PDB file of N, CA, C and O in Angstrom:
ATOM      1  N   UNK A   1       5.908 -29.033 -14.742  1.00 61.00           N
ATOM      2  CA  UNK A   1       6.781 -28.223 -15.550  1.00 61.00           C
ATOM      3  C   UNK A   1       7.104 -26.925 -14.790  1.00 61.00           C
ATOM      4  O   UNK A   1       6.226 -26.289 -14.232  1.00 61.00           O
ATOM      5  N   UNK A   2       8.329 -26.549 -14.779  1.00 77.00           N
ATOM      6  CA  UNK A   2       8.764 -25.345 -14.083  1.00 77.00           C
ATOM      7  C   UNK A   2       8.347 -24.097 -14.861  1.00 77.00           C
ATOM      8  O   UNK A   2       8.258 -24.103 -16.077  1.00 77.00           O
ATOM      9  N   UNK A   3       8.064 -23.049 -14.126  1.00 84.00           N
ATOM     10  CA  UNK A   3       7.674 -21.764 -14.703  1.00 84.00           C
ATOM     11  C   UNK A   3       8.766 -20.753 -14.386  1.00 84.00           C
ATOM     12  O   UNK A   3       9.242 -20.690 -13.267  1.00 84.00           O
ATOM     13  N   UNK A   4       9.139 -19.960 -15.382  1.00 90.00           N
ATOM     14  CA  UNK A   4      10.233 -19.002 -15.199  1.00 90.00           C
ATOM     15  C   UNK A   4       9.699 -17.580 -15.244  1.00 90.00           C
ATOM     16  O   UNK A   4       8.915 -17.215 -16.115  1.00 90.00           O
ATOM     17  N   UNK A   5      10.127 -16.772 -14.299  1.00 92.00           N
ATOM     18  CA  UNK A   5       9.742 -15.369 -14.230  1.00 92.00           C
ATOM     19  C   UNK A   5      10.309 -14.633 -15.450  1.00 92.00           C
ATOM     20  O   UNK A   5      11.499 -14.737 -15.729  1.00 92.00           O
ATOM     21  N   UNK A   6       9.453 -13.902 -16.180  1.00 91.00           N
ATOM     22  CA  UNK A   6       9.939 -13.182 -17.360  1.00 91.00           C
ATOM     23  C   UNK A   6      10.822 -11.978 -17.020  1.00 91.00           C
ATOM     24  O   UNK A   6      11.481 -11.433 -17.895  1.00 91.00           O
ATOM     25  N   UNK A   7      10.860 -11.584 -15.752  1.00 93.00           N
ATOM     26  CA  UNK A   7      11.640 -10.420 -15.352  1.00 93.00           C
ATOM     27  C   UNK A   7      13.023 -10.825 -14.842  1.00 93.00           C
ATOM     28  O   UNK A   7      14.045 -10.374 -15.344  1.00 93.00           O
ATOM     29  N   UNK A   8      13.046 -11.703 -13.836  1.00 93.00           N
ATOM     30  CA  UNK A   8      14.320 -12.030 -13.189  1.00 93.00           C
ATOM     31  C   UNK A   8      14.792 -13.462 -13.461  1.00 93.00           C
ATOM     32  O   UNK A   8      15.827 -13.873 -12.986  1.00 93.00           O
ATOM     33  N   UNK A   9      13.982 -14.221 -14.185  1.00 91.00           N
ATOM     34  CA  UNK A   9      14.295 -15.608 -14.577  1.00 91.00           C
ATOM     35  C   UNK A   9      14.272 -16.600 -13.411  1.00 91.00           C
ATOM     36  O   UNK A   9      14.717 -17.727 -13.547  1.00 91.00           O
ATOM     37  N   UNK A  10      13.721 -16.198 -12.248  1.00 91.00           N
ATOM     38  CA  UNK A  10      13.557 -17.123 -11.122  1.00 91.00           C
ATOM     39  C   UNK A  10      12.601 -18.226 -11.552  1.00 91.00           C
ATOM     40  O   UNK A  10      11.615 -17.985 -12.236  1.00 91.00           O
ATOM     41  N   UNK A  11      12.883 -19.458 -11.159  1.00 91.00           N
ATOM     42  CA  UNK A  11      12.046 -20.594 -11.522  1.00 91.00           C
ATOM     43  C   UNK A  11      11.189 -21.011 -10.341  1.00 91.00           C
ATOM     44  O   UNK A  11      11.666 -21.116  -9.219  1.00 91.00           O
ATOM     45  N   UNK A  12       9.878 -21.218 -10.621  1.00 85.00           N
ATOM     46  CA  UNK A  12       8.939 -21.725  -9.619  1.00 85.00           C
ATOM     47  C   UNK A  12       8.300 -22.991 -10.157  1.00 85.00           C
ATOM     48  O   UNK A  12       8.280 -23.232 -11.358  1.00 85.00           O
ATOM     49  N   UNK A  13       7.738 -23.783  -9.249  1.00 82.00           N
ATOM     50  CA  UNK A  13       7.190 -25.073  -9.645  1.00 82.00           C
ATOM     51  C   UNK A  13       5.793 -24.986 -10.253  1.00 82.00           C
ATOM     52  O   UNK A  13       5.392 -25.874 -10.997  1.00 82.00           O
ATOM     53  N   UNK A  14       5.045 -23.926  -9.959  1.00 83.00           N
ATOM     54  CA  UNK A  14       3.684 -23.806 -10.481  1.00 83.00           C
ATOM     55  C   UNK A  14       3.418 -22.382 -10.960  1.00 83.00           C
ATOM     56  O   UNK A  14       4.122 -21.446 -10.571  1.00 83.00           O
ATOM     57  N   UNK A  15       2.379 -22.233 -11.755  1.00 79.00           N
ATOM     58  CA  UNK A  15       1.980 -20.904 -12.225  1.00 79.00           C
ATOM     59  C   UNK A  15       1.560 -20.049 -11.037  1.00 79.00           C
ATOM     60  O   UNK A  15       1.893 -18.867 -10.959  1.00 79.00           O
ATOM     61  N   UNK A  16       0.830 -20.637 -10.090  1.00 78.00           N
ATOM     62  CA  UNK A  16       0.399 -19.903  -8.903  1.00 78.00           C
ATOM     63  C   UNK A  16       1.568 -19.351  -8.112  1.00 78.00           C
ATOM     64  O   UNK A  16       1.551 -18.208  -7.660  1.00 78.00           O
ATOM     65  N   UNK A  17       2.601 -20.167  -7.951  1.00 83.00           N
ATOM     66  CA  UNK A  17       3.797 -19.720  -7.233  1.00 83.00           C
ATOM     67  C   UNK A  17       4.504 -18.612  -8.011  1.00 83.00           C
ATOM     68  O   UNK A  17       5.009 -17.656  -7.425  1.00 83.00           O
ATOM     69  N   UNK A  18       4.504 -18.721  -9.334  1.00 84.00           N
ATOM     70  CA  UNK A  18       5.128 -17.687 -10.161  1.00 84.00           C
ATOM     71  C   UNK A  18       4.358 -16.375 -10.059  1.00 84.00           C
ATOM     72  O   UNK A  18       4.958 -15.315  -9.885  1.00 84.00           O
ATOM     73  N   UNK A  19       3.021 -16.427 -10.135  1.00 80.00           N
ATOM     74  CA  UNK A  19       2.212 -15.215  -9.999  1.00 80.00           C
ATOM     75  C   UNK A  19       2.459 -14.593  -8.634  1.00 80.00           C
ATOM     76  O   UNK A  19       2.635 -13.383  -8.498  1.00 80.00           O
ATOM     77  N   UNK A  20       2.491 -15.421  -7.607  1.00 82.00           N
ATOM     78  CA  UNK A  20       2.747 -14.939  -6.253  1.00 82.00           C
ATOM     79  C   UNK A  20       4.113 -14.243  -6.185  1.00 82.00           C
ATOM     80  O   UNK A  20       4.240 -13.173  -5.589  1.00 82.00           O
ATOM     81  N   UNK A  21       5.118 -14.835  -6.800  1.00 87.00           N
ATOM     82  CA  UNK A  21       6.462 -14.245  -6.834  1.00 87.00           C
ATOM     83  C   UNK A  21       6.430 -12.869  -7.503  1.00 87.00           C
ATOM     84  O   UNK A  21       6.971 -11.895  -6.972  1.00 87.00           O
ATOM     85  N   UNK A  22       5.760 -12.776  -8.666  1.00 86.00           N
ATOM     86  CA  UNK A  22       5.723 -11.513  -9.404  1.00 86.00           C
ATOM     87  C   UNK A  22       4.979 -10.451  -8.610  1.00 86.00           C
ATOM     88  O   UNK A  22       5.427  -9.320  -8.497  1.00 86.00           O
ATOM     89  N   UNK A  23       3.827 -10.828  -8.030  1.00 81.00           N
ATOM     90  CA  UNK A  23       3.017  -9.885  -7.262  1.00 81.00           C
ATOM     91  C   UNK A  23       3.741  -9.430  -6.005  1.00 81.00           C
ATOM     92  O   UNK A  23       3.678  -8.268  -5.621  1.00 81.00           O
ATOM     93  N   UNK A  24       4.452 -10.336  -5.353  1.00 84.00           N
ATOM     94  CA  UNK A  24       5.101 -10.025  -4.084  1.00 84.00           C
ATOM     95  C   UNK A  24       6.508  -9.459  -4.217  1.00 84.00           C
ATOM     96  O   UNK A  24       7.116  -9.088  -3.221  1.00 84.00           O
ATOM     97  N   UNK A  25       7.025  -9.372  -5.439  1.00 86.00           N
ATOM     98  CA  UNK A  25       8.331  -8.743  -5.665  1.00 86.00           C
ATOM     99  C   UNK A  25       8.078  -7.256  -5.845  1.00 86.00           C
ATOM    100  O   UNK A  25       7.811  -6.781  -6.929  1.00 86.00           O
ATOM    101  N   UNK A  26       8.157  -6.530  -4.776  1.00 82.00           N
ATOM    102  CA  UNK A  26       7.808  -5.110  -4.808  1.00 82.00           C
ATOM    103  C   UNK A  26       8.962  -4.264  -5.322  1.00 82.00           C
ATOM    104  O   UNK A  26       9.520  -3.437  -4.608  1.00 82.00           O
ATOM    105  N   UNK A  27       9.302  -4.497  -6.578  1.00 89.00           N
ATOM    106  CA  UNK A  27      10.315  -3.668  -7.208  1.00 89.00           C
ATOM    107  C   UNK A  27       9.758  -3.143  -8.525  1.00 89.00           C
ATOM    108  O   UNK A  27       8.768  -3.650  -9.044  1.00 89.00           O
ATOM    109  N   UNK A  28      10.373  -2.125  -9.042  1.00 92.00           N
ATOM    110  CA  UNK A  28       9.857  -1.438 -10.225  1.00 92.00           C
ATOM    111  C   UNK A  28       9.778  -2.350 -11.455  1.00 92.00           C
ATOM    112  O   UNK A  28       8.819  -2.271 -12.220  1.00 92.00           O
ATOM    113  N   UNK A  29      10.756  -3.209 -11.649  1.00 93.00           N
ATOM    114  CA  UNK A  29      10.785  -4.058 -12.841  1.00 93.00           C
ATOM    115  C   UNK A  29       9.612  -5.039 -12.865  1.00 93.00           C
ATOM    116  O   UNK A  29       8.947  -5.204 -13.890  1.00 93.00           O
ATOM    117  N   UNK A  30       9.348  -5.705 -11.735  1.00 91.00           N
ATOM    118  CA  UNK A  30       8.238  -6.659 -11.675  1.00 91.00           C
ATOM    119  C   UNK A  30       6.891  -5.941 -11.790  1.00 91.00           C
ATOM    120  O   UNK A  30       5.991  -6.409 -12.489  1.00 91.00           O
ATOM    121  N   UNK A  31       6.754  -4.799 -11.117  1.00 89.00           N
ATOM    122  CA  UNK A  31       5.502  -4.049 -11.174  1.00 89.00           C
ATOM    123  C   UNK A  31       5.226  -3.542 -12.587  1.00 89.00           C
ATOM    124  O   UNK A  31       4.100  -3.623 -13.076  1.00 89.00           O
ATOM    125  N   UNK A  32       6.251  -3.041 -13.260  1.00 91.00           N
ATOM    126  CA  UNK A  32       6.093  -2.553 -14.624  1.00 91.00           C
ATOM    127  C   UNK A  32       5.678  -3.691 -15.554  1.00 91.00           C
ATOM    128  O   UNK A  32       4.783  -3.537 -16.383  1.00 91.00           O
ATOM    129  N   UNK A  33       6.321  -4.853 -15.429  1.00 91.00           N
ATOM    130  CA  UNK A  33       5.976  -5.995 -16.273  1.00 91.00           C
ATOM    131  C   UNK A  33       4.530  -6.425 -16.018  1.00 91.00           C
ATOM    132  O   UNK A  33       3.771  -6.660 -16.965  1.00 91.00           O
ATOM    133  N   UNK A  34       4.123  -6.518 -14.751  1.00 87.00           N
ATOM    134  CA  UNK A  34       2.777  -6.971 -14.403  1.00 87.00           C
ATOM    135  C   UNK A  34       1.726  -5.989 -14.907  1.00 87.00           C
ATOM    136  O   UNK A  34       0.709  -6.396 -15.471  1.00 87.00           O
ATOM    137  N   UNK A  35       1.953  -4.708 -14.742  1.00 88.00           N
ATOM    138  CA  UNK A  35       1.009  -3.705 -15.246  1.00 88.00           C
ATOM    139  C   UNK A  35       0.895  -3.780 -16.765  1.00 88.00           C
ATOM    140  O   UNK A  35      -0.200  -3.704 -17.323  1.00 88.00           O
ATOM    141  N   UNK A  36       2.013  -3.951 -17.452  1.00 91.00           N
ATOM    142  CA  UNK A  36       2.021  -4.075 -18.908  1.00 91.00           C
ATOM    143  C   UNK A  36       1.268  -5.334 -19.342  1.00 91.00           C
ATOM    144  O   UNK A  36       0.464  -5.299 -20.276  1.00 91.00           O
ATOM    145  N   UNK A  37       1.522  -6.444 -18.658  1.00 88.00           N
ATOM    146  CA  UNK A  37       0.833  -7.708 -18.968  1.00 88.00           C
ATOM    147  C   UNK A  37      -0.676  -7.538 -18.821  1.00 88.00           C
ATOM    148  O   UNK A  37      -1.443  -7.955 -19.685  1.00 88.00           O
ATOM    149  N   UNK A  38      -1.096  -6.928 -17.727  1.00 87.00           N
ATOM    150  CA  UNK A  38      -2.525  -6.747 -17.464  1.00 87.00           C
ATOM    151  C   UNK A  38      -3.156  -5.867 -18.539  1.00 87.00           C
ATOM    152  O   UNK A  38      -4.247  -6.164 -19.026  1.00 87.00           O
ATOM    153  N   UNK A  39      -2.470  -4.792 -18.917  1.00 89.00           N
ATOM    154  CA  UNK A  39      -3.006  -3.896 -19.938  1.00 89.00           C
ATOM    155  C   UNK A  39      -3.140  -4.604 -21.284  1.00 89.00           C
ATOM    156  O   UNK A  39      -4.180  -4.526 -21.939  1.00 89.00           O
ATOM    157  N   UNK A  40      -2.118  -5.321 -21.701  1.00 90.00           N
ATOM    158  CA  UNK A  40      -2.123  -6.006 -23.000  1.00 90.00           C
ATOM    159  C   UNK A  40      -3.167  -7.109 -23.058  1.00 90.00           C
ATOM    160  O   UNK A  40      -3.710  -7.401 -24.125  1.00 90.00           O
ATOM    161  N   UNK A  41      -3.431  -7.764 -21.941  1.00 85.00           N
ATOM    162  CA  UNK A  41      -4.335  -8.918 -21.918  1.00 85.00           C
ATOM    163  C   UNK A  41      -5.702  -8.602 -21.312  1.00 85.00           C
ATOM    164  O   UNK A  41      -6.475  -9.507 -21.037  1.00 85.00           O
ATOM    165  N   UNK A  42      -5.978  -7.323 -21.115  1.00 86.00           N
ATOM    166  CA  UNK A  42      -7.272  -6.874 -20.587  1.00 86.00           C
ATOM    167  C   UNK A  42      -7.606  -7.556 -19.264  1.00 86.00           C
ATOM    168  O   UNK A  42      -8.712  -8.039 -19.048  1.00 86.00           O
ATOM    169  N   UNK A  43      -6.618  -7.600 -18.399  1.00 83.00           N
ATOM    170  CA  UNK A  43      -6.773  -8.182 -17.064  1.00 83.00           C
ATOM    171  C   UNK A  43      -6.954  -7.044 -16.070  1.00 83.00           C
ATOM    172  O   UNK A  43      -6.201  -6.067 -16.103  1.00 83.00           O
ATOM    173  N   UNK A  44      -7.941  -7.163 -15.206  1.00 84.00           N
ATOM    174  CA  UNK A  44      -8.163  -6.161 -14.164  1.00 84.00           C
ATOM    175  C   UNK A  44      -7.085  -6.360 -13.105  1.00 84.00           C
ATOM    176  O   UNK A  44      -7.101  -7.337 -12.349  1.00 84.00           O
ATOM    177  N   UNK A  45      -6.121  -5.433 -13.041  1.00 79.00           N
ATOM    178  CA  UNK A  45      -4.981  -5.553 -12.125  1.00 79.00           C
ATOM    179  C   UNK A  45      -5.431  -5.694 -10.680  1.00 79.00           C
ATOM    180  O   UNK A  45      -4.946  -6.547  -9.950  1.00 79.00           O
ATOM    181  N   UNK A  46      -6.391  -4.865 -10.272  1.00 79.00           N
ATOM    182  CA  UNK A  46      -6.910  -4.928  -8.902  1.00 79.00           C
ATOM    183  C   UNK A  46      -7.535  -6.274  -8.597  1.00 79.00           C
ATOM    184  O   UNK A  46      -7.333  -6.850  -7.529  1.00 79.00           O
ATOM    185  N   UNK A  47      -8.296  -6.806  -9.537  1.00 79.00           N
ATOM    186  CA  UNK A  47      -8.922  -8.121  -9.355  1.00 79.00           C
ATOM    187  C   UNK A  47      -7.864  -9.215  -9.245  1.00 79.00           C
ATOM    188  O   UNK A  47      -7.970 -10.118  -8.422  1.00 79.00           O
ATOM    189  N   UNK A  48      -6.842  -9.126 -10.090  1.00 74.00           N
ATOM    190  CA  UNK A  48      -5.755 -10.106 -10.044  1.00 74.00           C
ATOM    191  C   UNK A  48      -5.117 -10.134  -8.665  1.00 74.00           C
ATOM    192  O   UNK A  48      -4.919 -11.198  -8.083  1.00 74.00           O
ATOM    193  N   UNK A  49      -4.821  -8.959  -8.127  1.00 73.00           N
ATOM    194  CA  UNK A  49      -4.198  -8.873  -6.804  1.00 73.00           C
ATOM    195  C   UNK A  49      -5.147  -9.408  -5.739  1.00 73.00           C
ATOM    196  O   UNK A  49      -4.753 -10.202  -4.877  1.00 73.00           O
ATOM    197  N   UNK A  50      -6.415  -9.003  -5.802  1.00 75.00           N
ATOM    198  CA  UNK A  50      -7.395  -9.452  -4.813  1.00 75.00           C
ATOM    199  C   UNK A  50      -7.569 -10.968  -4.836  1.00 75.00           C
ATOM    200  O   UNK A  50      -7.582 -11.616  -3.790  1.00 75.00           O
ATOM    201  N   UNK A  51      -7.669 -11.552  -6.019  1.00 74.00           N
ATOM    202  CA  UNK A  51      -7.813 -13.007  -6.120  1.00 74.00           C
ATOM    203  C   UNK A  51      -6.573 -13.719  -5.602  1.00 74.00           C
ATOM    204  O   UNK A  51      -6.658 -14.770  -4.985  1.00 74.00           O
ATOM    205  N   UNK A  52      -5.407 -13.141  -5.862  1.00 67.00           N
ATOM    206  CA  UNK A  52      -4.167 -13.743  -5.376  1.00 67.00           C
ATOM    207  C   UNK A  52      -4.126 -13.704  -3.852  1.00 67.00           C
ATOM    208  O   UNK A  52      -3.779 -14.688  -3.204  1.00 67.00           O
ATOM    209  N   UNK A  53      -4.512 -12.574  -3.274  1.00 68.00           N
ATOM    210  CA  UNK A  53      -4.505 -12.436  -1.820  1.00 68.00           C
ATOM    211  C   UNK A  53      -5.497 -13.390  -1.169  1.00 68.00           C
ATOM    212  O   UNK A  53      -5.199 -14.043  -0.182  1.00 68.00           O
ATOM    213  N   UNK A  54      -6.689 -13.485  -1.764  1.00 71.00           N
ATOM    214  CA  UNK A  54      -7.743 -14.325  -1.190  1.00 71.00           C
ATOM    215  C   UNK A  54      -7.626 -15.788  -1.569  1.00 71.00           C
ATOM    216  O   UNK A  54      -8.371 -16.623  -1.057  1.00 71.00           O
ATOM    217  N   UNK A  55      -6.724 -16.115  -2.484  1.00 67.00           N
ATOM    218  CA  UNK A  55      -6.575 -17.505  -2.915  1.00 67.00           C
ATOM    219  C   UNK A  55      -7.754 -17.981  -3.739  1.00 67.00           C
ATOM    220  O   UNK A  55      -8.049 -19.171  -3.771  1.00 67.00           O
ATOM    221  N   UNK A  56      -8.445 -17.068  -4.439  1.00 63.00           N
ATOM    222  CA  UNK A  56      -9.635 -17.416  -5.208  1.00 63.00           C
ATOM    223  C   UNK A  56      -9.349 -17.761  -6.656  1.00 63.00           C
ATOM    224  O   UNK A  56     -10.254 -18.128  -7.379  1.00 63.00           O
ATOM    225  N   UNK A  57      -8.139 -17.640  -7.115  1.00 59.00           N
ATOM    226  CA  UNK A  57      -7.849 -17.838  -8.538  1.00 59.00           C
ATOM    227  C   UNK A  57      -7.995 -19.290  -8.924  1.00 59.00           C
ATOM    228  O   UNK A  57      -7.391 -20.171  -8.338  1.00 59.00           O
ATOM    229  N   UNK A  58      -8.832 -19.525  -9.935  1.00 62.00           N
ATOM    230  CA  UNK A  58      -9.007 -20.856 -10.516  1.00 62.00           C
ATOM    231  C   UNK A  58      -7.930 -21.010 -11.587  1.00 62.00           C
ATOM    232  O   UNK A  58      -7.950 -20.308 -12.598  1.00 62.00           O
ATOM    233  N   UNK A  59      -7.001 -21.910 -11.392  1.00 56.00           N
ATOM    234  CA  UNK A  59      -5.865 -22.058 -12.294  1.00 56.00           C
ATOM    235  C   UNK A  59      -6.287 -22.408 -13.713  1.00 56.00           C
ATOM    236  O   UNK A  59      -5.579 -22.116 -14.667  1.00 56.00           O
ATOM    237  N   UNK A  60      -7.473 -23.024 -13.886  1.00 60.00           N
ATOM    238  CA  UNK A  60      -7.921 -23.427 -15.210  1.00 60.00           C
ATOM    239  C   UNK A  60      -8.607 -22.277 -15.955  1.00 60.00           C
ATOM    240  O   UNK A  60      -8.875 -22.375 -17.132  1.00 60.00           O
ATOM    241  N   UNK A  61      -8.896 -21.189 -15.263  1.00 63.00           N
ATOM    242  CA  UNK A  61      -9.617 -20.066 -15.849  1.00 63.00           C
ATOM    243  C   UNK A  61      -8.622 -18.977 -16.247  1.00 63.00           C
ATOM    244  O   UNK A  61      -7.737 -18.639 -15.464  1.00 63.00           O
ATOM    245  N   UNK A  62      -8.750 -18.416 -17.455  1.00 63.00           N
ATOM    246  CA  UNK A  62      -7.837 -17.343 -17.862  1.00 63.00           C
ATOM    247  C   UNK A  62      -7.939 -16.141 -16.935  1.00 63.00           C
ATOM    248  O   UNK A  62      -8.985 -15.874 -16.374  1.00 63.00           O
ATOM    249  N   UNK A  63      -6.863 -15.403 -16.789  1.00 59.00           N
ATOM    250  CA  UNK A  63      -6.836 -14.247 -15.912  1.00 59.00           C
ATOM    251  C   UNK A  63      -7.844 -13.181 -16.340  1.00 59.00           C
ATOM    252  O   UNK A  63      -8.329 -12.427 -15.508  1.00 59.00           O
ATOM    253  N   UNK A  64      -8.172 -13.122 -17.636  1.00 62.00           N
ATOM    254  CA  UNK A  64      -9.088 -12.093 -18.093  1.00 62.00           C
ATOM    255  C   UNK A  64     -10.524 -12.595 -18.261  1.00 62.00           C
ATOM    256  O   UNK A  64     -11.342 -11.945 -18.875  1.00 62.00           O
ATOM    257  N   UNK A  65     -10.841 -13.750 -17.685  1.00 63.00           N
ATOM    258  CA  UNK A  65     -12.204 -14.272 -17.734  1.00 63.00           C
ATOM    259  C   UNK A  65     -13.130 -13.366 -16.921  1.00 63.00           C
ATOM    260  O   UNK A  65     -12.717 -12.801 -15.916  1.00 63.00           O
ATOM    261  N   UNK A  66     -14.387 -13.223 -17.371  1.00 62.00           N
ATOM    262  CA  UNK A  66     -15.307 -12.352 -16.642  1.00 62.00           C
ATOM    263  C   UNK A  66     -15.611 -12.879 -15.243  1.00 62.00           C
ATOM    264  O   UNK A  66     -15.522 -14.079 -14.979  1.00 62.00           O
ATOM    265  N   UNK A  67     -15.992 -11.950 -14.362  1.00 53.00           N
ATOM    266  CA  UNK A  67     -16.401 -12.336 -13.010  1.00 53.00           C
ATOM    267  C   UNK A  67     -17.690 -13.132 -13.068  1.00 53.00           C
ATOM    268  O   UNK A  67     -18.478 -12.983 -13.987  1.00 53.00           O
ATOM    269  N   UNK A  68     -17.925 -13.949 -12.071  1.00 51.00           N
ATOM    270  CA  UNK A  68     -19.162 -14.739 -11.997  1.00 51.00           C
ATOM    271  C   UNK A  68     -20.340 -13.860 -11.734  1.00 51.00           C
ATOM    272  O   UNK A  68     -20.316 -12.887 -11.081  1.00 51.00           O
TER     273      UNK A  68
END
C-alpha cells in the first residue's frame, strides 16, 4: 500500500521511505509537521532521527515505544 506525505502529498511505497522523505526534506513545512507529530505522540525527535540514520527502526514497533 502506498504511503502519502501529509505535507506535500508525495507518495512512497513504504512507511520507511516516507519517514526518510519527511526527515530528509529540509524545509520548514516538513520540519514543522515532524516536530508537531513527535510532540503530539510523545516521540523523542532525536531518537527518531538517530534510528532513521542508523537504520535501527523496527517497522512493527511504534515510534513512541520505550528503548530496550
